[in-house]
mmCIF file of C-alpha atoms in Angstrom:
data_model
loop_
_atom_site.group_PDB
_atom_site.id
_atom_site.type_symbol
_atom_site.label_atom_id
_atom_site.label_comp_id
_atom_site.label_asym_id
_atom_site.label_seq_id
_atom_site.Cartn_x
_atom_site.Cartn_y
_atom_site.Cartn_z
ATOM 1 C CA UNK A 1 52.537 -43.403 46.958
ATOM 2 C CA UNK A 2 55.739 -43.444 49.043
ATOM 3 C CA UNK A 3 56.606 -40.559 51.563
ATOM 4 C CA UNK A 4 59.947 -40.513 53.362
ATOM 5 C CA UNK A 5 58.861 -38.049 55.609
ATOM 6 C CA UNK A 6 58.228 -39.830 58.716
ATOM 7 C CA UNK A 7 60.956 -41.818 58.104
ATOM 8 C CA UNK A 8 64.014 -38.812 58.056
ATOM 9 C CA UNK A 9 61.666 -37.684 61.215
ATOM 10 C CA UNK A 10 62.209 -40.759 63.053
ATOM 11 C CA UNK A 11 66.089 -41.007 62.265
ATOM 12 C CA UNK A 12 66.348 -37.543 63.489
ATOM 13 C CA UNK A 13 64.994 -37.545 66.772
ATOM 14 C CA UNK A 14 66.525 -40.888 67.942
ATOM 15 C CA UNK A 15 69.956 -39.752 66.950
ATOM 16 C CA UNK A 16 68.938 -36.558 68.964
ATOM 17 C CA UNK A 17 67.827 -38.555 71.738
ATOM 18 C CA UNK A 18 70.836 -41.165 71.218
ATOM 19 C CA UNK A 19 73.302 -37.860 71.205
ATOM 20 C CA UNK A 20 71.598 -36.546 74.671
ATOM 21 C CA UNK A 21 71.410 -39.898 76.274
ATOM 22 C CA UNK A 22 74.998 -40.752 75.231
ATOM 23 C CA UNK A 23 76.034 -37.356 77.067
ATOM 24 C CA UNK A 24 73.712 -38.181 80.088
ATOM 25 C CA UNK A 25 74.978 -41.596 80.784
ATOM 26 C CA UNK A 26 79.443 -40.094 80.221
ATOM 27 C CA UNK A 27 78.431 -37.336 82.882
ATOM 28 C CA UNK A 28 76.747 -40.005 84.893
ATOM 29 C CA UNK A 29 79.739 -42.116 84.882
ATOM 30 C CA UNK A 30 82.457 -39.604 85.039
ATOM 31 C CA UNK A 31 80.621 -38.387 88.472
ATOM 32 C CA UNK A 32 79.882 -42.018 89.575
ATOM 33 C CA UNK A 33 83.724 -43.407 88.805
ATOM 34 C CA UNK A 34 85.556 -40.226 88.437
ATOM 35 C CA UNK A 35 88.143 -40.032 85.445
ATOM 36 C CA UNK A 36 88.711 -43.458 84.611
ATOM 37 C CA UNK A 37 88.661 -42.454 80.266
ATOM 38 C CA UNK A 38 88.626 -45.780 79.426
ATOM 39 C CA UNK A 39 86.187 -47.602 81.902
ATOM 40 C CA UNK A 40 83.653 -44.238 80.748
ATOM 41 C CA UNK A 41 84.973 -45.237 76.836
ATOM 42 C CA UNK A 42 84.076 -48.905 76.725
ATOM 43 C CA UNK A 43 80.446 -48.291 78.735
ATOM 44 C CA UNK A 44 79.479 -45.506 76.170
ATOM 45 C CA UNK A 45 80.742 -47.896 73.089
ATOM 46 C CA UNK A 46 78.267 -50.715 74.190
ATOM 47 C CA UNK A 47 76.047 -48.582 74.574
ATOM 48 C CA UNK A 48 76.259 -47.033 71.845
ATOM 49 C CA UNK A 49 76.265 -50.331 69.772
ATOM 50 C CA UNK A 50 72.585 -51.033 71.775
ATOM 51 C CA UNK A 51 71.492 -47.530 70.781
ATOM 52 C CA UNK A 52 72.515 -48.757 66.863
ATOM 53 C CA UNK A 53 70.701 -51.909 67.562
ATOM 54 C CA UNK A 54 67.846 -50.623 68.700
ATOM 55 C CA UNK A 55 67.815 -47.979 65.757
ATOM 56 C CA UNK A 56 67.495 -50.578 63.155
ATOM 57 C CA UNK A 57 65.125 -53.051 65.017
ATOM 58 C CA UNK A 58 62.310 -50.005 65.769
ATOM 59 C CA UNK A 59 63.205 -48.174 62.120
ATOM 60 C CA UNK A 60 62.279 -51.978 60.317
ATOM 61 C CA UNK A 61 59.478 -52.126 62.532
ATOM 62 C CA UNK A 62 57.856 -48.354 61.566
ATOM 63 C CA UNK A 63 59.013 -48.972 58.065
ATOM 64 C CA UNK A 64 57.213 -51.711 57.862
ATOM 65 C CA UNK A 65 54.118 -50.152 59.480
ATOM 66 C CA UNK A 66 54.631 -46.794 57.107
ATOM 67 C CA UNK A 67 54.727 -49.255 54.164
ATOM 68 C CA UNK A 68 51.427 -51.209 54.883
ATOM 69 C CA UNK A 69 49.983 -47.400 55.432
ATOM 70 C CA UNK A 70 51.393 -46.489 52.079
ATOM 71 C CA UNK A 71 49.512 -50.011 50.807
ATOM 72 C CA UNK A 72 46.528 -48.841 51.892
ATOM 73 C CA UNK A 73 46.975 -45.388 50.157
ATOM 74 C CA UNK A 74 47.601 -46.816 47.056
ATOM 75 C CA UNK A 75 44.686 -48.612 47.468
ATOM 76 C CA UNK A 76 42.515 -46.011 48.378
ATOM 77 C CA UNK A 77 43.749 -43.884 45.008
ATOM 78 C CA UNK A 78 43.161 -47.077 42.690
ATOM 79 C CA UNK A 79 39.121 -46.989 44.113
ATOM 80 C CA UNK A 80 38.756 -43.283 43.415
ATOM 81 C CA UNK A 81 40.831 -43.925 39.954
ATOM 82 C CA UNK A 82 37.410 -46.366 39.184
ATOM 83 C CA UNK A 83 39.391 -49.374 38.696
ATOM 84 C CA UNK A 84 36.549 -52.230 38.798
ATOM 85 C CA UNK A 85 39.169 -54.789 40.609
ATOM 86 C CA UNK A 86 38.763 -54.633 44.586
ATOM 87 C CA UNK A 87 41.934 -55.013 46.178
ATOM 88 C CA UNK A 88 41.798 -58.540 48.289
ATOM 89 C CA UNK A 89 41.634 -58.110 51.976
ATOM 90 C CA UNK A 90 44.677 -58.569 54.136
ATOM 91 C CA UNK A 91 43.573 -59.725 57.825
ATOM 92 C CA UNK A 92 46.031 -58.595 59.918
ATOM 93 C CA UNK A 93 45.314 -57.716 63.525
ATOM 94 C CA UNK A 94 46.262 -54.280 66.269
ATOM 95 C CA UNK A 95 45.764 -50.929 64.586
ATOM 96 C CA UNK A 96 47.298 -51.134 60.954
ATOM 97 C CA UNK A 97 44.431 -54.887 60.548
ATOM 98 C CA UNK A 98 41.902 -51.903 61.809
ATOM 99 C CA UNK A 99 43.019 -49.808 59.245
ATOM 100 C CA UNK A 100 42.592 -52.577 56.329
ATOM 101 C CA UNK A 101 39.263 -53.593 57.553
ATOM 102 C CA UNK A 102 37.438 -49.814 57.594
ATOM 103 C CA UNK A 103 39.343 -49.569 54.116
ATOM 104 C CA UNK A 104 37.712 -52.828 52.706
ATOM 105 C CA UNK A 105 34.104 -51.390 54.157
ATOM 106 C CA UNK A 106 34.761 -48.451 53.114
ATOM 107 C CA UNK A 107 35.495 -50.235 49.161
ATOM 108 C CA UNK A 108 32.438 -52.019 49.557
ATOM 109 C CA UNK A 109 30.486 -49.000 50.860
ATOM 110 C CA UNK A 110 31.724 -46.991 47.451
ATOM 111 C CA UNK A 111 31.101 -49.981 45.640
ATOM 112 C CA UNK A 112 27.073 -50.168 46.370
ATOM 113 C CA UNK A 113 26.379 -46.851 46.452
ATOM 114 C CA UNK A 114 28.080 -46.884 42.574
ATOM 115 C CA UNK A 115 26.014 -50.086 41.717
ATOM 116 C CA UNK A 116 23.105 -48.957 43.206
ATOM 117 C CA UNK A 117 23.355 -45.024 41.100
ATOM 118 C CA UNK A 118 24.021 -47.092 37.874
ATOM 119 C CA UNK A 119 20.928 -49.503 38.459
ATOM 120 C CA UNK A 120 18.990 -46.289 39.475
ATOM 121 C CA UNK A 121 20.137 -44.920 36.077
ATOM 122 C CA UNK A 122 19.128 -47.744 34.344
ATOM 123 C CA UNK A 123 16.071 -48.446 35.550
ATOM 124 C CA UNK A 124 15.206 -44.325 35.134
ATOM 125 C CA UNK A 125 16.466 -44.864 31.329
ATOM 126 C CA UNK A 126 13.853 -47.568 30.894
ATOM 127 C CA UNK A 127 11.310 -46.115 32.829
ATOM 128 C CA UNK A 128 11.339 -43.008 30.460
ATOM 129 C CA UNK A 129 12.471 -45.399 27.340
ATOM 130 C CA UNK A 130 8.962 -47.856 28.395
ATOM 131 C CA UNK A 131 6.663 -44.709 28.626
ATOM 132 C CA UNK A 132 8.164 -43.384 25.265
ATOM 133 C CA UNK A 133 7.126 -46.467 23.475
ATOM 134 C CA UNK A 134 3.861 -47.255 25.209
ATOM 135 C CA UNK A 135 2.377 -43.572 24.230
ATOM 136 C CA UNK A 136 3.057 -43.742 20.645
ATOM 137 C CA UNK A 137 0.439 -46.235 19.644
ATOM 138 C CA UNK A 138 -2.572 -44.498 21.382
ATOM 139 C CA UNK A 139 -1.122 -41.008 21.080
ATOM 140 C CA UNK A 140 -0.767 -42.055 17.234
ATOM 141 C CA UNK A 141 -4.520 -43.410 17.712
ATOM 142 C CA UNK A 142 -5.394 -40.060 18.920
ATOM 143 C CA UNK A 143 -3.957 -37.875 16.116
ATOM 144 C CA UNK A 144 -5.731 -40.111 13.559
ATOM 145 C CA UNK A 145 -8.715 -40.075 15.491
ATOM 146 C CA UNK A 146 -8.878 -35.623 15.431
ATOM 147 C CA UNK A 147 -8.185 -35.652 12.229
ATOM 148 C CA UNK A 148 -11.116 -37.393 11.519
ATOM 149 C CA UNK A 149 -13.193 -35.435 14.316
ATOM 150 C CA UNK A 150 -11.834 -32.392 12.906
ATOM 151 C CA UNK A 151 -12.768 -33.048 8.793
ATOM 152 C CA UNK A 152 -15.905 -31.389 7.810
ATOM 153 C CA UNK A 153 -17.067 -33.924 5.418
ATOM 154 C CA UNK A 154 -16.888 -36.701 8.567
ATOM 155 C CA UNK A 155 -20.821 -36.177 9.710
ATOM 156 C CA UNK A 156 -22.130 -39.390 10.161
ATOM 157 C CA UNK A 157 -22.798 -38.862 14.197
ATOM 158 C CA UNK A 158 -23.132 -42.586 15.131
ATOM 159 C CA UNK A 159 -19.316 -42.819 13.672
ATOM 160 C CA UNK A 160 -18.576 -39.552 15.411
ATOM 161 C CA UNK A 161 -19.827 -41.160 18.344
ATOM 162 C CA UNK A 162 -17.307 -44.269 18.101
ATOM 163 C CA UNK A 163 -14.204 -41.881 17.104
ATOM 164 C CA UNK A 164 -15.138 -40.285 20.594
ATOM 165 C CA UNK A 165 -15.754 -43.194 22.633
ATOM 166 C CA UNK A 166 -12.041 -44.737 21.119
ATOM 167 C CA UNK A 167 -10.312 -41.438 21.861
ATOM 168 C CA UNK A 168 -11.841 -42.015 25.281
ATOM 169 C CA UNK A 169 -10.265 -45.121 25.622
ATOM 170 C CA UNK A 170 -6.884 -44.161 24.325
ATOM 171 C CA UNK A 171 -6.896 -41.347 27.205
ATOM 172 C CA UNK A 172 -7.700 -43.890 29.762
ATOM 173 C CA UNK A 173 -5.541 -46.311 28.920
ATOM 174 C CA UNK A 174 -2.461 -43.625 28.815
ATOM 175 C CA UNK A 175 -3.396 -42.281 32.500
ATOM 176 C CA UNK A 176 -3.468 -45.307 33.845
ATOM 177 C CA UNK A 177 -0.305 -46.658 32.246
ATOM 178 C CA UNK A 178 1.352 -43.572 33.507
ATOM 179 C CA UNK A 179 0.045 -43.383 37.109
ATOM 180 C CA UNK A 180 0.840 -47.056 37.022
ATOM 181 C CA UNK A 181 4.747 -46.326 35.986
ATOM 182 C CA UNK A 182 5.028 -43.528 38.138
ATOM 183 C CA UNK A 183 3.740 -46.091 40.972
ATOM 184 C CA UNK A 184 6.135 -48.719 39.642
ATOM 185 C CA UNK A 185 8.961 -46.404 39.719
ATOM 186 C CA UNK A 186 8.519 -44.464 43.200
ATOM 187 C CA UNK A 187 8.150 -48.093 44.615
ATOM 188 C CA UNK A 188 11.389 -49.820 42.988
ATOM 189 C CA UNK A 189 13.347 -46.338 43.450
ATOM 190 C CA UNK A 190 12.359 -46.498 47.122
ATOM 191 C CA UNK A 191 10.671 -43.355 47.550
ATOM 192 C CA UNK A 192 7.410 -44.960 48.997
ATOM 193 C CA UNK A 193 7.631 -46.038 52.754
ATOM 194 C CA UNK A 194 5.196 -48.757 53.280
ATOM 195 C CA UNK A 195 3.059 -48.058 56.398
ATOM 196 C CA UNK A 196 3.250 -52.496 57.454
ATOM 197 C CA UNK A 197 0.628 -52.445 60.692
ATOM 198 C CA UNK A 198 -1.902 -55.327 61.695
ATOM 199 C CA UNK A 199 -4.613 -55.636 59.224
ATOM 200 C CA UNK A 200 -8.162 -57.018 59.004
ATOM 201 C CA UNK A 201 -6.945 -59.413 56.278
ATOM 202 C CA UNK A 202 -11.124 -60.141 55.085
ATOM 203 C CA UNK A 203 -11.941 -57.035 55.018
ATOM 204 C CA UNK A 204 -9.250 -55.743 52.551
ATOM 205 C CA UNK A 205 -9.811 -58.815 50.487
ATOM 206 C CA UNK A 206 -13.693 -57.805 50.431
ATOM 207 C CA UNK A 207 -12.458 -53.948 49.439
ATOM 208 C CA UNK A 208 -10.481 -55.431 46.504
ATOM 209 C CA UNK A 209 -13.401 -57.329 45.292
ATOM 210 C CA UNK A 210 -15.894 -54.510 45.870
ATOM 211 C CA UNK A 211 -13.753 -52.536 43.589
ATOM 212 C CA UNK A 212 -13.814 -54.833 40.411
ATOM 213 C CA UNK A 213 -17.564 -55.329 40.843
ATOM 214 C CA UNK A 214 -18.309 -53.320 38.015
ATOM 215 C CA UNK A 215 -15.885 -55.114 35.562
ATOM 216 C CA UNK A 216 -17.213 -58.583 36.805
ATOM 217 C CA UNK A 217 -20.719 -57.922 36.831
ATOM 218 C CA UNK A 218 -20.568 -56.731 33.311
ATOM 219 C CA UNK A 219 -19.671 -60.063 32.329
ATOM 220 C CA UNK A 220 -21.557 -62.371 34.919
ATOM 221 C CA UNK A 221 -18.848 -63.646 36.888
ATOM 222 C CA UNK A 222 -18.447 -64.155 40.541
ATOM 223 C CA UNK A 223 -16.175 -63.210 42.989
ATOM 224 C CA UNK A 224 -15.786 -65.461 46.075
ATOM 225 C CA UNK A 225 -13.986 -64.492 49.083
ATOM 226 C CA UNK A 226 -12.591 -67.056 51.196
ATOM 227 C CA UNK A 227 -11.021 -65.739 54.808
ATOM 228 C CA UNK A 228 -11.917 -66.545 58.475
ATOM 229 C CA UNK A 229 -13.490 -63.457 60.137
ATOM 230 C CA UNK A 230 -10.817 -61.308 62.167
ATOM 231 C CA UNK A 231 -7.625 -62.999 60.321
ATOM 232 C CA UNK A 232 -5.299 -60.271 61.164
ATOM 233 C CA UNK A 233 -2.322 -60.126 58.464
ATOM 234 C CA UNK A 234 0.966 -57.531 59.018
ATOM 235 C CA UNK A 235 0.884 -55.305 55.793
ATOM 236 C CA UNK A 236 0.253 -51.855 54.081
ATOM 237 C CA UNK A 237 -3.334 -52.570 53.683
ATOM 238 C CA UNK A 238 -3.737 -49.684 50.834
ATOM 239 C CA UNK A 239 -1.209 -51.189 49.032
ATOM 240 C CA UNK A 240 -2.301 -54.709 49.236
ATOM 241 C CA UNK A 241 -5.726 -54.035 47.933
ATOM 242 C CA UNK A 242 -4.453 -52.567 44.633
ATOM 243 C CA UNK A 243 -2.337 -55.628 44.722
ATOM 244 C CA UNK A 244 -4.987 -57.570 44.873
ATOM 245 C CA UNK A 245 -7.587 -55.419 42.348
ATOM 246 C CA UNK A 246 -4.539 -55.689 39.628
ATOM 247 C CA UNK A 247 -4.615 -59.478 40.534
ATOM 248 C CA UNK A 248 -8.836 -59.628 40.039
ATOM 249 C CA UNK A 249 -9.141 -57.433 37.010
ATOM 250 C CA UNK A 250 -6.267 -59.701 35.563
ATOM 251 C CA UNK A 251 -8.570 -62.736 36.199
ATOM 252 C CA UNK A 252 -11.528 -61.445 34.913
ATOM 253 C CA UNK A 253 -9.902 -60.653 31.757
ATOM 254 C CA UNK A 254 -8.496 -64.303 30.759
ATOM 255 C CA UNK A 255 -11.684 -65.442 32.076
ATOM 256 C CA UNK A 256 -14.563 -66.581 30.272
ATOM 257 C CA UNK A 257 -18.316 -64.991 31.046
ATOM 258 C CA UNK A 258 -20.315 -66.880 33.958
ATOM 259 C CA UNK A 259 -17.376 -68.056 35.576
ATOM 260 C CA UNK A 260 -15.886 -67.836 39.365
ATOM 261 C CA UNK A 261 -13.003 -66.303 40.885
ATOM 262 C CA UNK A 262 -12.013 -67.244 44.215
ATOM 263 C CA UNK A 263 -9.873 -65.277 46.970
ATOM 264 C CA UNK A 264 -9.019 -67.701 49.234
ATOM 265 C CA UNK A 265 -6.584 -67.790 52.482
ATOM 266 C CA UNK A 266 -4.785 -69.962 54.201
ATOM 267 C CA UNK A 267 -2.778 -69.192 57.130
ATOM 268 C CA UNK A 268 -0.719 -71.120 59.354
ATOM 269 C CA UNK A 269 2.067 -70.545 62.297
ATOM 270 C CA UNK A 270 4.660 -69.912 59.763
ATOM 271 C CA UNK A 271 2.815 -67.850 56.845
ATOM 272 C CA UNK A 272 -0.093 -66.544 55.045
ATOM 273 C CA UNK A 273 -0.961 -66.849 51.791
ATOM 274 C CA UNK A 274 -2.933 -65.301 49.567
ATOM 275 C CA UNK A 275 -4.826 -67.096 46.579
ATOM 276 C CA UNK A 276 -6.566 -65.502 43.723
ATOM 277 C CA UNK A 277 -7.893 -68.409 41.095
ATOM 278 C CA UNK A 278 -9.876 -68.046 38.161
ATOM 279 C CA UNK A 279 -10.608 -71.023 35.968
ATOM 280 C CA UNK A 280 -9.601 -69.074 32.221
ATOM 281 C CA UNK A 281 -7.690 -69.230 29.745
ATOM 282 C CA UNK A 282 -4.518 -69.989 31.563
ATOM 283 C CA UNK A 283 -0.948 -69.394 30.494
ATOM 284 C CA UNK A 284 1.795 -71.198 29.016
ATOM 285 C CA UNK A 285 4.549 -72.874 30.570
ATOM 286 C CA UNK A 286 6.871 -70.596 28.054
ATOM 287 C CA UNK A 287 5.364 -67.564 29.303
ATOM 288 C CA UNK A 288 5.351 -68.188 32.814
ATOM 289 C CA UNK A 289 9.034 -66.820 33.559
ATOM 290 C CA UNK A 290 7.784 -63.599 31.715
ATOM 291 C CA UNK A 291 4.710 -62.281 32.638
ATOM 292 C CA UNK A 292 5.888 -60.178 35.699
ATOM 293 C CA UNK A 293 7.703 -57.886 33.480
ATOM 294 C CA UNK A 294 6.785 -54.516 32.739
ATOM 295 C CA UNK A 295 4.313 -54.801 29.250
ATOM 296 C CA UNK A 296 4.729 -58.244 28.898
ATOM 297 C CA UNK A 297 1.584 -59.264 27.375
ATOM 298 C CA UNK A 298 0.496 -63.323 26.862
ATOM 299 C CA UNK A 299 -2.556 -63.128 24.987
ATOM 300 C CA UNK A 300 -2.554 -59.604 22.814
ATOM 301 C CA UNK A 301 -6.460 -59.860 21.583
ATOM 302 C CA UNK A 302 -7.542 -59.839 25.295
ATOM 303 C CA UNK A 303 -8.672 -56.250 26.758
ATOM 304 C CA UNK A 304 -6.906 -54.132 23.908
ATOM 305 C CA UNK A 305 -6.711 -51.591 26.159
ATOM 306 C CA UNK A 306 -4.379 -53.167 28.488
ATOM 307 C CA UNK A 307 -1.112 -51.820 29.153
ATOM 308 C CA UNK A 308 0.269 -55.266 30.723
ATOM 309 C CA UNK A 309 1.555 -53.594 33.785
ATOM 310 C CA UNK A 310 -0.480 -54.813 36.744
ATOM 311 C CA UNK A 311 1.244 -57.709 37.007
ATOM 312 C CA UNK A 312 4.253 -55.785 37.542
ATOM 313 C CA UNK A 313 3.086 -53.423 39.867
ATOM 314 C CA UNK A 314 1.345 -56.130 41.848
ATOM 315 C CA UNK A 315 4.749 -57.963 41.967
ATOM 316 C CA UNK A 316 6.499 -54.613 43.566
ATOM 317 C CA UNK A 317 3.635 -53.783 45.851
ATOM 318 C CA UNK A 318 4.171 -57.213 47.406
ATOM 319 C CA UNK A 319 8.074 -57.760 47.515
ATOM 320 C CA UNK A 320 8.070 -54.168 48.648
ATOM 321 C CA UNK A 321 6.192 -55.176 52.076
ATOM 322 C CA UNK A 322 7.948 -58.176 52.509
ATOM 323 C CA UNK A 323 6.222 -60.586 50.818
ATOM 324 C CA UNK A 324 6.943 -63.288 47.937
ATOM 325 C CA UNK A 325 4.192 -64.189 44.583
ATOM 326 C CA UNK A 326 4.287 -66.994 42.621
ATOM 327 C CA UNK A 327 1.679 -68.193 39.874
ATOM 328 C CA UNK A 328 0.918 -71.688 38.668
ATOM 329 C CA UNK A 329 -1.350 -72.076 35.777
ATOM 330 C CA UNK A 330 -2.123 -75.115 33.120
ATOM 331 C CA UNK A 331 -3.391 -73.714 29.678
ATOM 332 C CA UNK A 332 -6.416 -73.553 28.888
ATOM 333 C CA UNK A 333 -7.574 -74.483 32.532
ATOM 334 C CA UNK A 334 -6.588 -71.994 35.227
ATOM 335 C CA UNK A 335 -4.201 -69.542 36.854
ATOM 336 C CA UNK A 336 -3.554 -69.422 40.455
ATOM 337 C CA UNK A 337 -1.377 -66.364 41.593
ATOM 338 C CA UNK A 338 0.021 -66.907 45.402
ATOM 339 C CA UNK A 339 1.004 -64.343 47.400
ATOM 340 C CA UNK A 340 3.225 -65.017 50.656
ATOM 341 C CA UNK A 341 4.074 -63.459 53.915
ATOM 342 C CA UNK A 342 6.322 -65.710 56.073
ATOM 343 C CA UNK A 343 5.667 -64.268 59.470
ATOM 344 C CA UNK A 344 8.527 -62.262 60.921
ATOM 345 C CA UNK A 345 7.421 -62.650 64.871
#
């Protein structure tokens, strides 16, 4: 986008200013040397020749400056246009490299903000597509099941009592997978501030495994806590202990009855780290890339009623305060999930 503008402006006022000077300078002279016409003649010629010179020197120089300006512009329209290509920065340096380098911050500023709306868009699509999907099975379950409530020749009571006690189930399963993908989402949208302060590391892990005491009792298995007394840890302690409940009821499930689960730390000047172990079923190596996605389930005929979508939460919880988990498991032996928070001070 070219404007000549500035340009005719420019030509205008130094021939103004060349005019005036020229008639400055012959009054000058005519006073200083009196009527000499031809001495007055050949001084206003030369310098009227520098005046020319000087025209063309300063009008390459601000065309050239007006040009890179008009660069920029066109620039500027081809980002709101939505052409994909970025322009490749120019470094240049005084006022018109200053220009260039807000413009390229300025591309990369649009840039993000339109990356980051599309992944928000995405992620909201699959959000809603996920929760969709997961509700049709039980919410299927659920019609069947009142149906059957609801037919008057269905009066045996002890198979009454199971419809009931399934229907139950359904409805608990659906609340928590969608207070669980409403967690999921307000985390990865970043709408939930984590509240990182000093911690009394043992005494959130002992919260966590007071909380799955009813799950692990039922089947005979024991939780063991492993943490030096006052091990401080930097962290949103609410957060971490439904990290770390997800990461126990997970264990108990692929575990066998009568078996332990450990919760173990181990600290050091550079990190912390976080180990739950349980000594189950264990997971493939062909699995292992997958099982922090949202549903992702590796062994379908454990805990029907799972919505496979701690794991996932538990992986957002953590990366959300900083942190970094990892799992290592052998089939058929054990899983170890490690969670890790290099410390910042």
């Amino acid at each position: 986008m070219k404007s000549d503008f500035e340009r005719k402006r420019f030509i205008q006022r130094f021939v103004i200013l060349a005019v005036i000077l020229l008639a400055v300078v012959g009054i000058g002279i005519r006073f200083l040397f009196g009527g000499d016409e031809k001495r007055i003649a050949v001084i206003l010629l030369m310098l009227a020749v520098g005046l020319v010179i000087l025209f063309f020197i300063s009008y390459r120089e601000i065309d050239h400056t007006y040009r890179e300006i008009e660069h920029v512009s066109d620039e500027m329209l081809r980002v709101l246009q939505g052409e994909d290509e970025l322009p490749e920065e120019e470094y240049m340096q005084g006022t018109i490299g200053i220009l260039y380098t807000n413009f390229y911050k300025m591309v990369t500023f649009l840039k993000e903000n339109k990356e980051r709306e599309m992944s928000e868009k995405v992620f909201l699509r699959d959000i809603m597509s996920d929760i969709s999907h997961q509700l049709k099975t039980p919410l299927a379950s659920l019609n069947v099941f009142i149906d059957l409530l609801l037919d008057d020749s269905f009066t045996d009571e002890e198979k009454r009592m199971r419809v009931l006690n399934e229907s139950k189930n359904q409805l608990t399963r659906m609340e928590w997978m969608v207070l669980s993908l409403l967690k999921l989402a307000r985390i990865e949208a970043g709408a939930i501030q984590f509240d990182r302060k000093e911690c009394d590391l043992k005494l959130l892990l002992l919260q966590a495994r007071d909380s799955v005491t009813y799950l692990t009792e039922s089947r005979e298995q024991e939780v063991h806590v492993i943490c030096e007394d006052g091990r401080k840890l930097v962290c949103d302690g609410d957060w971490l202990v439904e990290a770390i409940i997800n990461l126990l009821k997970n264990a108990s499930d692929y575990s066998t009855e009568k078996t332990e689960i450990t919760v173990e730390v181990e600290h050091n000047p550079v990190f912390t780290r976080i180990y739950v172990k349980d000594h189950g079923m264990g997971i493939a190596e062909k699995d292992l890339g997958n099982i922090f996605k949202r549903f992702y389930r590796v062994h379908h005929d454990v805990n029907p009623n799972s919505v496979g979508i701690g794991l996932s939460l538990t992986k957002s919880i953590v990366e959300g305060m900083g942190g970094k988990i990892t799992v290592r498991s052998e089939e058929g032996a054990y899983t170890w999930f490690i969670i890790t928070f290099v410390h910042v001070d």
